[in-house]
GROMACS .gro file of C-alpha atoms in nm:
model
  196
    1MET     CA    1   0.000   0.000   0.000
    2PRO     CA    2   0.148   0.340  -0.100
    3LYS     CA    3   0.235   0.583   0.174
    4ILE     CA    4   0.004   0.884   0.201
    5GLY     CA    5   0.166   1.202   0.074
    6MET     CA    6   0.449   1.031  -0.112
    7GLU     CA    7   0.327   1.113  -0.464
    8PRO     CA    8   0.432   1.482  -0.466
    9ILE     CA    9   0.769   1.390  -0.316
   10ARG     CA   10   0.831   1.117  -0.573
   11ARG     CA   11   0.709   1.332  -0.864
   12LYS     CA   12   0.951   1.608  -0.754
   13ALA     CA   13   1.233   1.353  -0.719
   14LEU     CA   14   1.164   1.226  -1.072
   15ILE     CA   15   1.163   1.580  -1.212
   16ASN     CA   16   1.494   1.656  -1.041
   17ALA     CA   17   1.632   1.324  -1.164
   18ALA     CA   18   1.522   1.406  -1.520
   19ILE     CA   19   1.716   1.733  -1.507
   20GLU     CA   20   2.029   1.560  -1.378
   21ALA     CA   21   2.000   1.267  -1.621
   22ILE     CA   22   1.955   1.498  -1.920
   23HIS     CA   23   2.262   1.692  -1.810
   24ALA     CA   24   2.469   1.378  -1.760
   25ARG     CA   25   2.370   1.238  -2.099
   26GLY     CA   26   2.370   1.573  -2.276
   27SER     CA   27   2.036   1.505  -2.445
   28PHE     CA   28   1.691   1.351  -2.413
   29GLU     CA   29   1.836   1.011  -2.502
   30VAL     CA   30   1.786   0.903  -2.142
   31THR     CA   31   1.536   0.633  -2.058
   32MET     CA   32   1.265   0.632  -1.794
   33SER     CA   33   1.464   0.354  -1.625
   34GLU     CA   34   1.771   0.578  -1.599
   35ILE     CA   35   1.565   0.866  -1.462
   36ALA     CA   36   1.386   0.637  -1.216
   37ARG     CA   37   1.717   0.488  -1.099
   38GLN     CA   38   1.853   0.842  -1.045
   39ALA     CA   39   1.541   0.921  -0.838
   40GLY     CA   40   1.563   0.599  -0.639
   41VAL     CA   41   1.229   0.460  -0.759
   42SER     CA   42   1.124   0.186  -0.999
   43ALA     CA   43   1.064   0.249  -1.367
   44GLY     CA   44   0.708   0.124  -1.315
   45LEU     CA   45   0.647   0.394  -1.056
   46ALA     CA   46   0.789   0.659  -1.289
   47HIS     CA   47   0.548   0.543  -1.561
   48HIS     CA   48   0.265   0.540  -1.307
   49TYR     CA   49   0.322   0.905  -1.215
   50PHE     CA   50   0.396   1.044  -1.561
   51GLY     CA   51   0.281   0.790  -1.818
   52SER     CA   52   0.570   0.842  -2.060
   53LYS     CA   53   0.908   1.005  -2.086
   54ASP     CA   54   0.759   1.285  -2.297
   55GLN     CA   55   0.503   1.360  -2.026
   56LEU     CA   56   0.781   1.366  -1.767
   57ILE     CA   57   0.980   1.604  -1.988
   58VAL     CA   58   0.683   1.842  -2.019
   59ALA     CA   59   0.624   1.821  -1.642
   60THR     CA   60   0.992   1.905  -1.589
   61MET     CA   61   0.967   2.207  -1.819
   62ARG     CA   62   0.654   2.325  -1.638
   63HIS     CA   63   0.827   2.278  -1.304
   64LEU     CA   64   1.126   2.490  -1.406
   65LEU     CA   65   0.895   2.759  -1.544
   66SER     CA   66   0.691   2.755  -1.225
   67GLU     CA   67   1.001   2.802  -1.012
   68LEU     CA   68   1.116   3.086  -1.237
   69SER     CA   69   0.772   3.246  -1.222
   70VAL     CA   70   0.772   3.242  -0.842
   71GLN     CA   71   1.113   3.413  -0.838
   72ILE     CA   72   1.006   3.675  -1.092
   73VAL     CA   73   0.682   3.755  -0.907
   74ALA     CA   74   0.877   3.798  -0.582
   75ALA     CA   75   1.129   4.026  -0.756
   76LEU     CA   76   0.852   4.235  -0.914
   77HIS     CA   77   0.674   4.277  -0.580
   78ALA     CA   78   0.998   4.390  -0.414
   79ALA     CA   79   1.081   4.643  -0.687
   80LYS     CA   80   0.995   5.008  -0.629
   81THR     CA   81   1.074   5.147  -0.973
   82PRO     CA   82   1.042   5.024  -1.332
   83ARG     CA   83   1.420   4.992  -1.357
   84GLU     CA   84   1.426   4.780  -1.040
   85ARG     CA   85   1.156   4.561  -1.198
   86LEU     CA   86   1.386   4.501  -1.496
   87SER     CA   87   1.675   4.413  -1.266
   88GLY     CA   88   1.451   4.174  -1.072
   89ILE     CA   89   1.348   3.994  -1.390
   90ILE     CA   90   1.711   3.961  -1.498
   91GLN     CA   91   1.829   3.838  -1.158
   92ALA     CA   92   1.549   3.581  -1.141
   93ASN     CA   93   1.640   3.446  -1.486
   94PHE     CA   94   1.999   3.405  -1.374
   95ALA     CA   95   1.921   3.283  -1.020
   96SER     CA   96   2.154   3.017  -0.884
   97ASP     CA   97   1.896   2.738  -0.911
   98GLN     CA   98   1.812   2.834  -1.272
   99PHE     CA   99   2.151   2.929  -1.415
  100ARG     CA  100   2.341   2.614  -1.317
  101PRO     CA  101   2.489   2.351  -1.547
  102ALA     CA  102   2.218   2.083  -1.511
  103THR     CA  103   1.929   2.326  -1.555
  104ILE     CA  104   2.102   2.496  -1.849
  105SER     CA  105   2.148   2.156  -2.017
  106ALA     CA  106   1.782   2.079  -1.959
  107TRP     CA  107   1.677   2.410  -2.116
  108LEU     CA  108   1.890   2.345  -2.424
  109SER     CA  109   1.731   2.002  -2.459
  110PHE     CA  110   1.385   2.155  -2.416
  111TYR     CA  111   1.449   2.393  -2.704
  112VAL     CA  112   1.548   2.099  -2.924
  113LYS     CA  113   1.246   1.894  -2.810
  114ALA     CA  114   1.011   2.187  -2.882
  115GLN     CA  115   1.089   2.151  -3.253
  116SER     CA  116   0.920   1.809  -3.265
  117MET     CA  117   0.679   1.806  -2.971
  118ASP     CA  118   0.376   2.035  -2.971
  119GLU     CA  119   0.333   2.042  -2.593
  120ALA     CA  120   0.698   2.136  -2.539
  121CYS     CA  121   0.661   2.409  -2.801
  122ARG     CA  122   0.353   2.545  -2.620
  123VAL     CA  123   0.535   2.553  -2.286
  124LEU     CA  124   0.831   2.739  -2.436
  125SER     CA  125   0.594   2.982  -2.608
  126ILE     CA  126   0.432   3.061  -2.274
  127TYR     CA  127   0.775   3.128  -2.124
  128ALA     CA  128   0.875   3.356  -2.414
  129ARG     CA  129   0.550   3.555  -2.401
  130ARG     CA  130   0.572   3.603  -2.023
  131LEU     CA  131   0.934   3.713  -2.039
  132ARG     CA  132   0.868   3.969  -2.315
  133SER     CA  133   0.551   4.092  -2.146
  134ASN     CA  134   0.720   4.144  -1.809
  135LEU     CA  135   1.013   4.323  -1.968
  136GLN     CA  136   0.796   4.537  -2.194
  137HIS     CA  137   0.564   4.641  -1.910
  138ALA     CA  138   0.854   4.788  -1.713
  139LEU     CA  139   1.023   4.933  -2.022
  140THR     CA  140   0.713   5.125  -2.139
  141GLN     CA  141   0.744   5.331  -1.822
  142LEU     CA  142   1.098   5.428  -1.922
  143THR     CA  143   1.077   5.481  -2.299
  144ASP     CA  144   0.827   5.495  -2.585
  145PRO     CA  145   0.626   5.177  -2.664
  146GLU     CA  146   0.807   5.095  -2.987
  147HIS     CA  147   1.150   5.127  -2.828
  148ALA     CA  148   1.027   4.932  -2.523
  149GLN     CA  149   0.925   4.645  -2.750
  150HIS     CA  150   1.262   4.655  -2.926
  151ILE     CA  151   1.455   4.646  -2.596
  152ALA     CA  152   1.233   4.368  -2.457
  153GLU     CA  153   1.297   4.153  -2.766
  154GLY     CA  154   1.672   4.214  -2.746
  155THR     CA  155   1.685   4.144  -2.372
  156ALA     CA  156   1.487   3.820  -2.408
  157ALA     CA  157   1.718   3.711  -2.691
  158LEU     CA  158   2.022   3.793  -2.480
  159ILE     CA  159   1.893   3.592  -2.183
  160ASP     CA  160   1.812   3.292  -2.404
  161GLY     CA  161   2.144   3.329  -2.585
  162LEU     CA  162   2.342   3.329  -2.262
  163TYR     CA  163   2.171   3.004  -2.161
  164LEU     CA  164   2.249   2.846  -2.498
  165ARG     CA  165   2.606   2.970  -2.493
  166HIS     CA  166   2.671   2.829  -2.145
  167ALA     CA  167   2.511   2.498  -2.240
  168LEU     CA  168   2.785   2.458  -2.499
  169LEU     CA  169   3.075   2.571  -2.279
  170ASP     CA  170   3.275   2.337  -2.060
  171SER     CA  171   3.282   2.574  -1.764
  172ASP     CA  172   3.059   2.685  -1.481
  173PRO     CA  173   2.822   2.966  -1.578
  174ASP     CA  174   2.912   3.308  -1.445
  175ARG     CA  175   2.588   3.449  -1.303
  176ALA     CA  176   2.734   3.789  -1.221
  177ALA     CA  177   2.877   3.834  -1.570
  178ALA     CA  178   2.546   3.730  -1.732
  179ILE     CA  179   2.351   3.975  -1.515
  180ARG     CA  180   2.600   4.255  -1.581
  181LEU     CA  181   2.596   4.199  -1.958
  182THR     CA  182   2.215   4.203  -1.968
  183GLU     CA  183   2.192   4.510  -1.743
  184ASP     CA  184   2.449   4.690  -1.960
  185TYR     CA  185   2.248   4.611  -2.272
  186ILE     CA  186   1.931   4.758  -2.121
  187ASP     CA  187   2.113   5.068  -1.995
  188ALA     CA  188   2.273   5.128  -2.336
  189GLN     CA  189   1.940   5.085  -2.512
  190LEU     CA  190   1.757   5.315  -2.270
  191THR     CA  191   2.023   5.582  -2.315
  192THR     CA  192   1.963   5.588  -2.690
  193GLY     CA  193   1.586   5.628  -2.657
  194ALA     CA  194   1.502   5.774  -2.316
  195LYS     CA  195   1.162   5.938  -2.267
  196THR     CA  196   1.174   6.314  -2.295
   0.00000   0.00000   0.00000
Protein backbone atom coordinates (compact mmCIF):
# COMPACT_ATOMS: atom_id res chain seq x y z
CA MET A 1 0.00 0.00 0.00
CA PRO A 2 1.48 3.40 -1.00
CA LYS A 3 2.35 5.83 1.74
CA ILE A 4 0.04 8.84 2.01
CA GLY A 5 1.66 12.02 0.74
CA MET A 6 4.49 10.31 -1.12
CA GLU A 7 3.27 11.13 -4.64
CA PRO A 8 4.32 14.82 -4.66
CA ILE A 9 7.69 13.90 -3.16
CA ARG A 10 8.31 11.17 -5.73
CA ARG A 11 7.09 13.32 -8.64
CA LYS A 12 9.51 16.08 -7.54
CA ALA A 13 12.33 13.53 -7.19
CA LEU A 14 11.64 12.26 -10.72
CA ILE A 15 11.63 15.80 -12.12
CA ASN A 16 14.94 16.56 -10.41
CA ALA A 17 16.32 13.24 -11.64
CA ALA A 18 15.22 14.06 -15.20
CA ILE A 19 17.16 17.33 -15.07
CA GLU A 20 20.29 15.60 -13.78
CA ALA A 21 20.00 12.67 -16.21
CA ILE A 22 19.55 14.98 -19.20
CA HIS A 23 22.62 16.92 -18.10
CA ALA A 24 24.69 13.78 -17.60
CA ARG A 25 23.70 12.38 -20.99
CA GLY A 26 23.70 15.73 -22.76
CA SER A 27 20.36 15.05 -24.45
CA PHE A 28 16.91 13.51 -24.13
CA GLU A 29 18.36 10.11 -25.02
CA VAL A 30 17.86 9.03 -21.42
CA THR A 31 15.36 6.33 -20.58
CA MET A 32 12.65 6.32 -17.94
CA SER A 33 14.64 3.54 -16.25
CA GLU A 34 17.71 5.78 -15.99
CA ILE A 35 15.65 8.66 -14.62
CA ALA A 36 13.86 6.37 -12.16
CA ARG A 37 17.17 4.88 -10.99
CA GLN A 38 18.53 8.42 -10.45
CA ALA A 39 15.41 9.21 -8.38
CA GLY A 40 15.63 5.99 -6.39
CA VAL A 41 12.29 4.60 -7.59
CA SER A 42 11.24 1.86 -9.99
CA ALA A 43 10.64 2.49 -13.67
CA GLY A 44 7.08 1.24 -13.15
CA LEU A 45 6.47 3.94 -10.56
CA ALA A 46 7.89 6.59 -12.89
CA HIS A 47 5.48 5.43 -15.61
CA HIS A 48 2.65 5.40 -13.07
CA TYR A 49 3.22 9.05 -12.15
CA PHE A 50 3.96 10.44 -15.61
CA GLY A 51 2.81 7.90 -18.18
CA SER A 52 5.70 8.42 -20.60
CA LYS A 53 9.08 10.05 -20.86
CA ASP A 54 7.59 12.85 -22.97
CA GLN A 55 5.03 13.60 -20.26
CA LEU A 56 7.81 13.66 -17.67
CA ILE A 57 9.80 16.04 -19.88
CA VAL A 58 6.83 18.42 -20.19
CA ALA A 59 6.24 18.21 -16.42
CA THR A 60 9.92 19.05 -15.89
CA MET A 61 9.67 22.07 -18.19
CA ARG A 62 6.54 23.25 -16.38
CA HIS A 63 8.27 22.78 -13.04
CA LEU A 64 11.26 24.90 -14.06
CA LEU A 65 8.95 27.59 -15.44
CA SER A 66 6.91 27.55 -12.25
CA GLU A 67 10.01 28.02 -10.12
CA LEU A 68 11.16 30.86 -12.37
CA SER A 69 7.72 32.46 -12.22
CA VAL A 70 7.72 32.42 -8.42
CA GLN A 71 11.13 34.13 -8.38
CA ILE A 72 10.06 36.75 -10.92
CA VAL A 73 6.82 37.55 -9.07
CA ALA A 74 8.77 37.98 -5.82
CA ALA A 75 11.29 40.26 -7.56
CA LEU A 76 8.52 42.35 -9.14
CA HIS A 77 6.74 42.77 -5.80
CA ALA A 78 9.98 43.90 -4.14
CA ALA A 79 10.81 46.43 -6.87
CA LYS A 80 9.95 50.08 -6.29
CA THR A 81 10.74 51.47 -9.73
CA PRO A 82 10.42 50.24 -13.32
CA ARG A 83 14.20 49.92 -13.57
CA GLU A 84 14.26 47.80 -10.40
CA ARG A 85 11.56 45.61 -11.98
CA LEU A 86 13.86 45.01 -14.96
CA SER A 87 16.75 44.13 -12.66
CA GLY A 88 14.51 41.74 -10.72
CA ILE A 89 13.48 39.94 -13.90
CA ILE A 90 17.11 39.61 -14.98
CA GLN A 91 18.29 38.38 -11.58
CA ALA A 92 15.49 35.81 -11.41
CA ASN A 93 16.40 34.46 -14.86
CA PHE A 94 19.99 34.05 -13.74
CA ALA A 95 19.21 32.83 -10.20
CA SER A 96 21.54 30.17 -8.84
CA ASP A 97 18.96 27.38 -9.11
CA GLN A 98 18.12 28.34 -12.72
CA PHE A 99 21.51 29.29 -14.15
CA ARG A 100 23.41 26.14 -13.17
CA PRO A 101 24.89 23.51 -15.47
CA ALA A 102 22.18 20.83 -15.11
CA THR A 103 19.29 23.26 -15.55
CA ILE A 104 21.02 24.96 -18.49
CA SER A 105 21.48 21.56 -20.17
CA ALA A 106 17.82 20.79 -19.59
CA TRP A 107 16.77 24.10 -21.16
CA LEU A 108 18.90 23.45 -24.24
CA SER A 109 17.31 20.02 -24.59
CA PHE A 110 13.85 21.55 -24.16
CA TYR A 111 14.49 23.93 -27.04
CA VAL A 112 15.48 20.99 -29.24
CA LYS A 113 12.46 18.94 -28.10
CA ALA A 114 10.11 21.87 -28.82
CA GLN A 115 10.89 21.51 -32.53
CA SER A 116 9.20 18.09 -32.65
CA MET A 117 6.79 18.06 -29.71
CA ASP A 118 3.76 20.35 -29.71
CA GLU A 119 3.33 20.42 -25.93
CA ALA A 120 6.98 21.36 -25.39
CA CYS A 121 6.61 24.09 -28.01
CA ARG A 122 3.53 25.45 -26.20
CA VAL A 123 5.35 25.53 -22.86
CA LEU A 124 8.31 27.39 -24.36
CA SER A 125 5.94 29.82 -26.08
CA ILE A 126 4.32 30.61 -22.74
CA TYR A 127 7.75 31.28 -21.24
CA ALA A 128 8.75 33.56 -24.14
CA ARG A 129 5.50 35.55 -24.01
CA ARG A 130 5.72 36.03 -20.23
CA LEU A 131 9.34 37.13 -20.39
CA ARG A 132 8.68 39.69 -23.15
CA SER A 133 5.51 40.92 -21.46
CA ASN A 134 7.20 41.44 -18.09
CA LEU A 135 10.13 43.23 -19.68
CA GLN A 136 7.96 45.37 -21.94
CA HIS A 137 5.64 46.41 -19.10
CA ALA A 138 8.54 47.88 -17.13
CA LEU A 139 10.23 49.33 -20.22
CA THR A 140 7.13 51.25 -21.39
CA GLN A 141 7.44 53.31 -18.22
CA LEU A 142 10.98 54.28 -19.22
CA THR A 143 10.77 54.81 -22.99
CA ASP A 144 8.27 54.95 -25.85
CA PRO A 145 6.26 51.77 -26.64
CA GLU A 146 8.07 50.95 -29.87
CA HIS A 147 11.50 51.27 -28.28
CA ALA A 148 10.27 49.32 -25.23
CA GLN A 149 9.25 46.45 -27.50
CA HIS A 150 12.62 46.55 -29.26
CA ILE A 151 14.55 46.46 -25.96
CA ALA A 152 12.33 43.68 -24.57
CA GLU A 153 12.97 41.53 -27.66
CA GLY A 154 16.72 42.14 -27.46
CA THR A 155 16.85 41.44 -23.72
CA ALA A 156 14.87 38.20 -24.08
CA ALA A 157 17.18 37.11 -26.91
CA LEU A 158 20.22 37.93 -24.80
CA ILE A 159 18.93 35.92 -21.83
CA ASP A 160 18.12 32.92 -24.04
CA GLY A 161 21.44 33.29 -25.85
CA LEU A 162 23.42 33.29 -22.62
CA TYR A 163 21.71 30.04 -21.61
CA LEU A 164 22.49 28.46 -24.98
CA ARG A 165 26.06 29.70 -24.93
CA HIS A 166 26.71 28.29 -21.45
CA ALA A 167 25.11 24.98 -22.40
CA LEU A 168 27.85 24.58 -24.99
CA LEU A 169 30.75 25.71 -22.79
CA ASP A 170 32.75 23.37 -20.60
CA SER A 171 32.82 25.74 -17.64
CA ASP A 172 30.59 26.85 -14.81
CA PRO A 173 28.22 29.66 -15.78
CA ASP A 174 29.12 33.08 -14.45
CA ARG A 175 25.88 34.49 -13.03
CA ALA A 176 27.34 37.89 -12.21
CA ALA A 177 28.77 38.34 -15.70
CA ALA A 178 25.46 37.30 -17.32
CA ILE A 179 23.51 39.75 -15.15
CA ARG A 180 26.00 42.55 -15.81
CA LEU A 181 25.96 41.99 -19.58
CA THR A 182 22.15 42.03 -19.68
CA GLU A 183 21.92 45.10 -17.43
CA ASP A 184 24.49 46.90 -19.60
CA TYR A 185 22.48 46.11 -22.72
CA ILE A 186 19.31 47.58 -21.21
CA ASP A 187 21.13 50.68 -19.95
CA ALA A 188 22.73 51.28 -23.36
CA GLN A 189 19.40 50.85 -25.12
CA LEU A 190 17.57 53.15 -22.70
CA THR A 191 20.23 55.82 -23.15
CA THR A 192 19.63 55.88 -26.90
CA GLY A 193 15.86 56.28 -26.57
CA ALA A 194 15.02 57.74 -23.16
CA LYS A 195 11.62 59.38 -22.67
CA THR A 196 11.74 63.14 -22.95
